[in-house]
Amino acid sequence: QLQASGGGLVQAGGTLRLSCAATGFNLGRSTVGWVRQAPGKEREGVACISGGDDATWYANSVTGRFTISRDSAEATVYLQMNNLKTEDTATYYCATNFAPMTCAIVEHHIGSLGVWGRGTLVTVSS
């Protein structure tokens, strides 16, 4: 239902743009989050865009480097990642819920996200 793409291998300081597309429902009006999981670590929310007003939230670790955006016409959500660091290496997932939600879910209650896409691997080399 959700498909994340755009990952790859990049050197530290480089950029990548991840995309999240959906089948079966319209991401153009949904609150959507990006969540990552590094090897051996727990999942963490990194960014979120709210349905309706497109307000955004970012984890402190990515603030100023990552930008989440939405193309409503294409019903696609993007995560622009600049100045990548080795600690950004992880599998990145986009996630949402069928029911309306706020970005507080991505920030504090990742386990409550009910719709997940297949992740895309981001590897940042030093």
Short mmCIF file of N, CA and C in Angstrom, two decimals:
data_model
loop_
_atom_site.label_atom_id
_atom_site.label_comp_id
_atom_site.label_asym_id
_atom_site.label_seq_id
_atom_site.Cartn_x
_atom_site.Cartn_y
_atom_site.Cartn_z
N GLN A 1 0.81 -1.20 0.00
CA GLN A 1 0.00 0.00 0.00
C GLN A 1 0.85 1.25 0.00
N LEU A 2 1.99 1.21 0.69
CA LEU A 2 2.95 2.29 0.64
C LEU A 2 4.25 1.76 0.09
N GLN A 3 4.91 2.58 -0.69
CA GLN A 3 6.18 2.16 -1.26
C GLN A 3 7.17 3.31 -1.14
N ALA A 4 8.24 3.05 -0.40
CA ALA A 4 9.31 4.03 -0.28
C ALA A 4 10.39 3.69 -1.30
N SER A 5 10.99 4.72 -1.86
CA SER A 5 12.06 4.51 -2.83
C SER A 5 13.04 5.67 -2.75
N GLY A 6 14.17 5.51 -3.40
CA GLY A 6 15.14 6.58 -3.48
C GLY A 6 16.39 6.39 -2.64
N GLY A 7 16.44 5.32 -1.87
CA GLY A 7 17.62 5.08 -1.06
C GLY A 7 18.82 4.69 -1.90
N GLY A 8 19.96 4.62 -1.26
CA GLY A 8 21.17 4.23 -1.96
C GLY A 8 22.39 4.48 -1.11
N LEU A 9 23.54 4.41 -1.76
CA LEU A 9 24.83 4.63 -1.11
C LEU A 9 25.31 6.03 -1.44
N VAL A 10 25.67 6.77 -0.43
CA VAL A 10 26.14 8.14 -0.64
C VAL A 10 27.23 8.45 0.37
N GLN A 11 28.12 9.33 -0.01
CA GLN A 11 29.17 9.73 0.91
C GLN A 11 28.65 10.75 1.90
N ALA A 12 29.30 10.80 3.04
CA ALA A 12 28.93 11.79 4.04
C ALA A 12 28.98 13.18 3.41
N GLY A 13 27.97 13.98 3.74
CA GLY A 13 27.83 15.30 3.15
C GLY A 13 26.97 15.32 1.91
N GLY A 14 26.64 14.16 1.40
CA GLY A 14 25.85 14.07 0.19
C GLY A 14 24.36 14.21 0.44
N THR A 15 23.60 14.06 -0.64
CA THR A 15 22.15 14.22 -0.56
C THR A 15 21.44 13.04 -1.20
N LEU A 16 20.23 12.81 -0.73
CA LEU A 16 19.32 11.84 -1.32
C LEU A 16 17.91 12.38 -1.16
N ARG A 17 17.03 11.96 -2.04
CA ARG A 17 15.62 12.29 -1.88
C ARG A 17 14.82 11.00 -1.92
N LEU A 18 14.11 10.76 -0.85
CA LEU A 18 13.25 9.59 -0.77
C LEU A 18 11.84 9.96 -1.19
N SER A 19 11.15 9.00 -1.77
CA SER A 19 9.77 9.19 -2.19
C SER A 19 8.89 8.14 -1.55
N CYS A 20 7.67 8.52 -1.28
CA CYS A 20 6.69 7.61 -0.71
C CYS A 20 5.40 7.75 -1.51
N ALA A 21 5.00 6.65 -2.15
CA ALA A 21 3.78 6.65 -2.94
C ALA A 21 2.83 5.60 -2.37
N ALA A 22 1.55 5.77 -2.64
CA ALA A 22 0.56 4.87 -2.08
C ALA A 22 -0.36 4.33 -3.17
N THR A 23 -0.85 3.16 -2.92
CA THR A 23 -1.93 2.61 -3.75
C THR A 23 -3.11 2.32 -2.84
N GLY A 24 -4.27 2.67 -3.28
CA GLY A 24 -5.45 2.37 -2.50
C GLY A 24 -5.99 3.52 -1.69
N PHE A 25 -5.19 4.54 -1.45
CA PHE A 25 -5.69 5.73 -0.78
C PHE A 25 -4.81 6.91 -1.14
N ASN A 26 -5.30 8.08 -0.78
CA ASN A 26 -4.68 9.31 -1.26
C ASN A 26 -3.75 9.89 -0.20
N LEU A 27 -2.44 9.84 -0.48
CA LEU A 27 -1.49 10.43 0.43
C LEU A 27 -1.56 11.95 0.43
N GLY A 28 -2.22 12.51 -0.54
CA GLY A 28 -2.28 13.95 -0.64
C GLY A 28 -3.00 14.62 0.51
N ARG A 29 -3.79 13.86 1.27
CA ARG A 29 -4.52 14.45 2.39
C ARG A 29 -4.21 13.76 3.72
N SER A 30 -3.24 12.89 3.73
CA SER A 30 -2.95 12.11 4.93
C SER A 30 -1.75 12.67 5.69
N THR A 31 -1.76 12.44 6.98
CA THR A 31 -0.56 12.69 7.77
C THR A 31 0.39 11.52 7.52
N VAL A 32 1.59 11.83 7.12
CA VAL A 32 2.56 10.79 6.75
C VAL A 32 3.87 11.04 7.47
N GLY A 33 4.43 9.99 7.97
CA GLY A 33 5.71 10.10 8.65
C GLY A 33 6.79 9.28 7.99
N TRP A 34 8.01 9.69 8.20
CA TRP A 34 9.18 8.89 7.84
C TRP A 34 9.81 8.37 9.12
N VAL A 35 10.05 7.09 9.12
CA VAL A 35 10.63 6.40 10.28
C VAL A 35 11.85 5.65 9.80
N ARG A 36 12.89 5.61 10.59
CA ARG A 36 14.08 4.87 10.18
C ARG A 36 14.48 3.87 11.26
N GLN A 37 15.16 2.86 10.82
CA GLN A 37 15.69 1.86 11.75
C GLN A 37 17.10 1.50 11.32
N ALA A 38 18.03 1.82 12.18
CA ALA A 38 19.42 1.47 11.93
C ALA A 38 19.68 0.07 12.47
N PRO A 39 20.67 -0.61 11.94
CA PRO A 39 20.98 -1.97 12.43
C PRO A 39 21.21 -1.98 13.93
N GLY A 40 20.51 -2.86 14.61
CA GLY A 40 20.69 -3.01 16.04
C GLY A 40 20.03 -1.94 16.88
N LYS A 41 19.29 -1.06 16.25
CA LYS A 41 18.65 0.03 17.00
C LYS A 41 17.14 -0.01 16.83
N GLU A 42 16.47 0.70 17.69
CA GLU A 42 15.02 0.79 17.60
C GLU A 42 14.62 1.76 16.49
N ARG A 43 13.40 1.60 16.04
CA ARG A 43 12.86 2.54 15.06
C ARG A 43 12.72 3.93 15.69
N GLU A 44 12.93 4.93 14.88
CA GLU A 44 12.73 6.30 15.36
C GLU A 44 12.07 7.12 14.27
N GLY A 45 11.14 7.95 14.69
CA GLY A 45 10.51 8.87 13.76
C GLY A 45 11.48 9.98 13.44
N VAL A 46 11.57 10.36 12.17
CA VAL A 46 12.48 11.43 11.80
C VAL A 46 11.77 12.65 11.23
N ALA A 47 10.62 12.46 10.61
CA ALA A 47 9.92 13.60 10.02
C ALA A 47 8.46 13.23 9.80
N CYS A 48 7.63 14.27 9.75
CA CYS A 48 6.21 14.04 9.55
C CYS A 48 5.60 15.27 8.90
N ILE A 49 4.59 15.05 8.07
CA ILE A 49 3.84 16.14 7.48
C ILE A 49 2.36 15.88 7.76
N SER A 50 1.69 16.90 8.26
CA SER A 50 0.31 16.75 8.68
C SER A 50 -0.65 16.84 7.50
N GLY A 51 -1.70 16.04 7.55
CA GLY A 51 -2.75 16.17 6.58
C GLY A 51 -3.52 17.46 6.80
N GLY A 52 -3.98 18.07 5.77
CA GLY A 52 -4.77 19.28 5.91
C GLY A 52 -3.95 20.55 5.82
N ASP A 53 -3.08 20.78 6.81
CA ASP A 53 -2.33 22.05 6.82
C ASP A 53 -0.86 21.89 6.44
N ASP A 54 -0.41 20.66 6.23
CA ASP A 54 0.99 20.40 5.85
C ASP A 54 2.00 20.92 6.87
N ALA A 55 1.57 21.03 8.11
CA ALA A 55 2.55 21.36 9.15
C ALA A 55 3.55 20.23 9.25
N THR A 56 4.80 20.55 9.61
CA THR A 56 5.85 19.54 9.64
C THR A 56 6.46 19.41 11.02
N TRP A 57 7.03 18.25 11.26
CA TRP A 57 7.76 17.97 12.48
C TRP A 57 9.04 17.23 12.10
N TYR A 58 10.12 17.52 12.81
CA TYR A 58 11.39 16.84 12.58
C TYR A 58 12.02 16.42 13.90
N ALA A 59 12.68 15.28 13.87
CA ALA A 59 13.49 14.89 15.01
C ALA A 59 14.68 15.84 15.12
N ASN A 60 15.15 16.05 16.33
CA ASN A 60 16.28 16.97 16.54
C ASN A 60 17.50 16.55 15.71
N SER A 61 17.67 15.26 15.54
CA SER A 61 18.87 14.76 14.86
C SER A 61 18.91 15.12 13.38
N VAL A 62 17.76 15.47 12.80
CA VAL A 62 17.73 15.77 11.37
C VAL A 62 17.28 17.20 11.07
N THR A 63 16.88 17.93 12.07
CA THR A 63 16.41 19.30 11.87
C THR A 63 17.51 20.13 11.19
N GLY A 64 17.10 20.84 10.15
CA GLY A 64 18.04 21.66 9.41
C GLY A 64 18.70 20.93 8.26
N ARG A 65 18.57 19.62 8.23
CA ARG A 65 19.18 18.82 7.15
C ARG A 65 18.14 18.11 6.30
N PHE A 66 17.06 17.67 6.89
CA PHE A 66 16.01 16.94 6.18
C PHE A 66 14.80 17.86 5.99
N THR A 67 14.13 17.67 4.87
CA THR A 67 12.89 18.40 4.59
C THR A 67 11.85 17.44 4.06
N ILE A 68 10.70 17.43 4.69
CA ILE A 68 9.59 16.61 4.23
C ILE A 68 8.63 17.50 3.45
N SER A 69 8.10 16.97 2.36
CA SER A 69 7.19 17.75 1.54
C SER A 69 6.20 16.81 0.87
N ARG A 70 5.21 17.43 0.26
CA ARG A 70 4.15 16.63 -0.37
C ARG A 70 3.82 17.22 -1.74
N ASP A 71 3.63 16.35 -2.70
CA ASP A 71 3.07 16.75 -3.99
C ASP A 71 1.66 16.19 -4.02
N SER A 72 0.69 17.04 -3.74
CA SER A 72 -0.69 16.56 -3.62
C SER A 72 -1.22 16.02 -4.93
N ALA A 73 -0.81 16.64 -6.02
CA ALA A 73 -1.28 16.18 -7.33
C ALA A 73 -0.82 14.76 -7.61
N GLU A 74 0.39 14.46 -7.19
CA GLU A 74 0.92 13.12 -7.44
C GLU A 74 0.71 12.20 -6.24
N ALA A 75 0.14 12.77 -5.18
CA ALA A 75 -0.09 11.98 -3.96
C ALA A 75 1.19 11.28 -3.52
N THR A 76 2.25 12.03 -3.49
CA THR A 76 3.56 11.51 -3.11
C THR A 76 4.15 12.39 -2.03
N VAL A 77 4.80 11.76 -1.08
CA VAL A 77 5.48 12.48 -0.02
C VAL A 77 6.99 12.25 -0.18
N TYR A 78 7.74 13.31 -0.03
CA TYR A 78 9.18 13.24 -0.22
C TYR A 78 9.93 13.53 1.08
N LEU A 79 11.14 13.00 1.15
CA LEU A 79 12.05 13.36 2.23
C LEU A 79 13.38 13.73 1.58
N GLN A 80 13.65 15.03 1.55
CA GLN A 80 14.92 15.51 1.03
C GLN A 80 15.94 15.47 2.15
N MET A 81 17.02 14.77 1.92
CA MET A 81 18.03 14.59 2.95
C MET A 81 19.34 15.21 2.47
N ASN A 82 19.76 16.25 3.15
CA ASN A 82 20.99 16.96 2.81
C ASN A 82 22.03 16.76 3.89
N ASN A 83 23.28 16.99 3.54
CA ASN A 83 24.37 16.90 4.51
C ASN A 83 24.27 15.60 5.31
N LEU A 84 24.16 14.52 4.60
CA LEU A 84 23.98 13.23 5.27
C LEU A 84 25.20 12.85 6.09
N LYS A 85 24.94 12.21 7.19
CA LYS A 85 25.97 11.76 8.11
C LYS A 85 25.96 10.24 8.21
N THR A 86 27.07 9.67 8.63
CA THR A 86 27.14 8.21 8.72
C THR A 86 26.05 7.68 9.66
N GLU A 87 25.70 8.47 10.65
CA GLU A 87 24.66 8.02 11.60
C GLU A 87 23.26 8.05 11.01
N ASP A 88 23.13 8.55 9.79
CA ASP A 88 21.84 8.50 9.11
C ASP A 88 21.62 7.17 8.40
N THR A 89 22.65 6.33 8.39
CA THR A 89 22.52 5.01 7.75
C THR A 89 21.41 4.22 8.43
N ALA A 90 20.45 3.77 7.65
CA ALA A 90 19.29 3.07 8.18
C ALA A 90 18.38 2.67 7.03
N THR A 91 17.43 1.83 7.35
CA THR A 91 16.33 1.59 6.43
C THR A 91 15.23 2.59 6.76
N TYR A 92 14.77 3.28 5.76
CA TYR A 92 13.77 4.33 5.94
C TYR A 92 12.41 3.83 5.45
N TYR A 93 11.42 4.07 6.26
CA TYR A 93 10.05 3.67 5.95
C TYR A 93 9.15 4.90 5.99
N CYS A 94 8.16 4.91 5.11
CA CYS A 94 7.07 5.87 5.27
C CYS A 94 5.90 5.13 5.88
N ALA A 95 5.14 5.86 6.66
CA ALA A 95 4.05 5.22 7.40
C ALA A 95 2.93 6.21 7.64
N THR A 96 1.73 5.66 7.80
CA THR A 96 0.57 6.48 8.08
C THR A 96 -0.49 5.61 8.74
N ASN A 97 -1.66 6.14 8.91
CA ASN A 97 -2.80 5.40 9.40
C ASN A 97 -3.99 5.65 8.49
N PHE A 98 -4.91 4.73 8.43
CA PHE A 98 -6.14 4.98 7.71
C PHE A 98 -6.98 6.03 8.43
N ALA A 99 -6.95 6.00 9.75
CA ALA A 99 -7.70 7.00 10.52
C ALA A 99 -6.87 8.28 10.60
N PRO A 100 -7.52 9.42 10.71
CA PRO A 100 -6.77 10.68 10.87
C PRO A 100 -5.87 10.64 12.09
N MET A 101 -4.72 11.24 11.97
CA MET A 101 -3.79 11.26 13.09
C MET A 101 -2.97 12.54 13.04
N THR A 102 -2.25 12.80 14.11
CA THR A 102 -1.34 13.94 14.14
C THR A 102 0.10 13.45 14.10
N CYS A 103 1.00 14.38 13.91
CA CYS A 103 2.42 14.02 13.87
C CYS A 103 2.94 13.59 15.24
N ALA A 104 2.17 13.82 16.28
CA ALA A 104 2.58 13.34 17.61
C ALA A 104 2.70 11.82 17.62
N ILE A 105 1.96 11.15 16.77
CA ILE A 105 2.07 9.70 16.67
C ILE A 105 3.45 9.31 16.16
N VAL A 106 3.94 10.01 15.17
CA VAL A 106 5.26 9.71 14.62
C VAL A 106 6.34 10.06 15.62
N GLU A 107 6.10 11.10 16.38
CA GLU A 107 7.10 11.54 17.36
C GLU A 107 7.15 10.63 18.57
N HIS A 108 5.99 10.16 19.03
CA HIS A 108 5.94 9.48 20.32
C HIS A 108 5.38 8.06 20.30
N HIS A 109 4.62 7.69 19.27
CA HIS A 109 3.92 6.40 19.30
C HIS A 109 4.04 5.68 17.97
N ILE A 110 5.26 5.39 17.56
CA ILE A 110 5.48 4.74 16.26
C ILE A 110 4.71 3.44 16.17
N GLY A 111 4.60 2.74 17.29
CA GLY A 111 3.90 1.46 17.28
C GLY A 111 2.44 1.58 16.90
N SER A 112 1.90 2.79 16.95
CA SER A 112 0.49 3.00 16.60
C SER A 112 0.28 3.21 15.11
N LEU A 113 1.34 3.36 14.36
CA LEU A 113 1.22 3.52 12.91
C LEU A 113 0.78 2.19 12.30
N GLY A 114 -0.27 2.25 11.52
CA GLY A 114 -0.86 1.01 11.04
C GLY A 114 -0.57 0.65 9.59
N VAL A 115 -0.09 1.62 8.84
CA VAL A 115 0.16 1.37 7.41
C VAL A 115 1.62 1.69 7.14
N TRP A 116 2.35 0.69 6.74
CA TRP A 116 3.77 0.84 6.49
C TRP A 116 4.11 0.44 5.06
N GLY A 117 5.10 1.10 4.54
CA GLY A 117 5.61 0.70 3.24
C GLY A 117 6.84 -0.15 3.40
N ARG A 118 7.21 -0.78 2.33
CA ARG A 118 8.49 -1.48 2.30
C ARG A 118 9.59 -0.43 2.35
N GLY A 119 10.55 -0.63 3.17
CA GLY A 119 11.58 0.38 3.40
C GLY A 119 12.57 0.49 2.26
N THR A 120 13.34 1.57 2.32
CA THR A 120 14.42 1.78 1.37
C THR A 120 15.69 2.05 2.16
N LEU A 121 16.77 1.39 1.78
CA LEU A 121 18.01 1.45 2.54
C LEU A 121 18.84 2.65 2.14
N VAL A 122 19.26 3.39 3.14
CA VAL A 122 20.16 4.52 2.96
C VAL A 122 21.47 4.19 3.66
N THR A 123 22.55 4.21 2.91
CA THR A 123 23.86 3.94 3.48
C THR A 123 24.76 5.14 3.23
N VAL A 124 25.28 5.70 4.31
CA VAL A 124 26.15 6.86 4.21
C VAL A 124 27.55 6.44 4.61
N SER A 125 28.48 6.58 3.70
CA SER A 125 29.85 6.18 3.96
C SER A 125 30.69 7.39 4.36
N SER A 126 31.73 7.11 5.13
CA SER A 126 32.59 8.20 5.61
C SER A 126 33.67 8.55 4.59
#
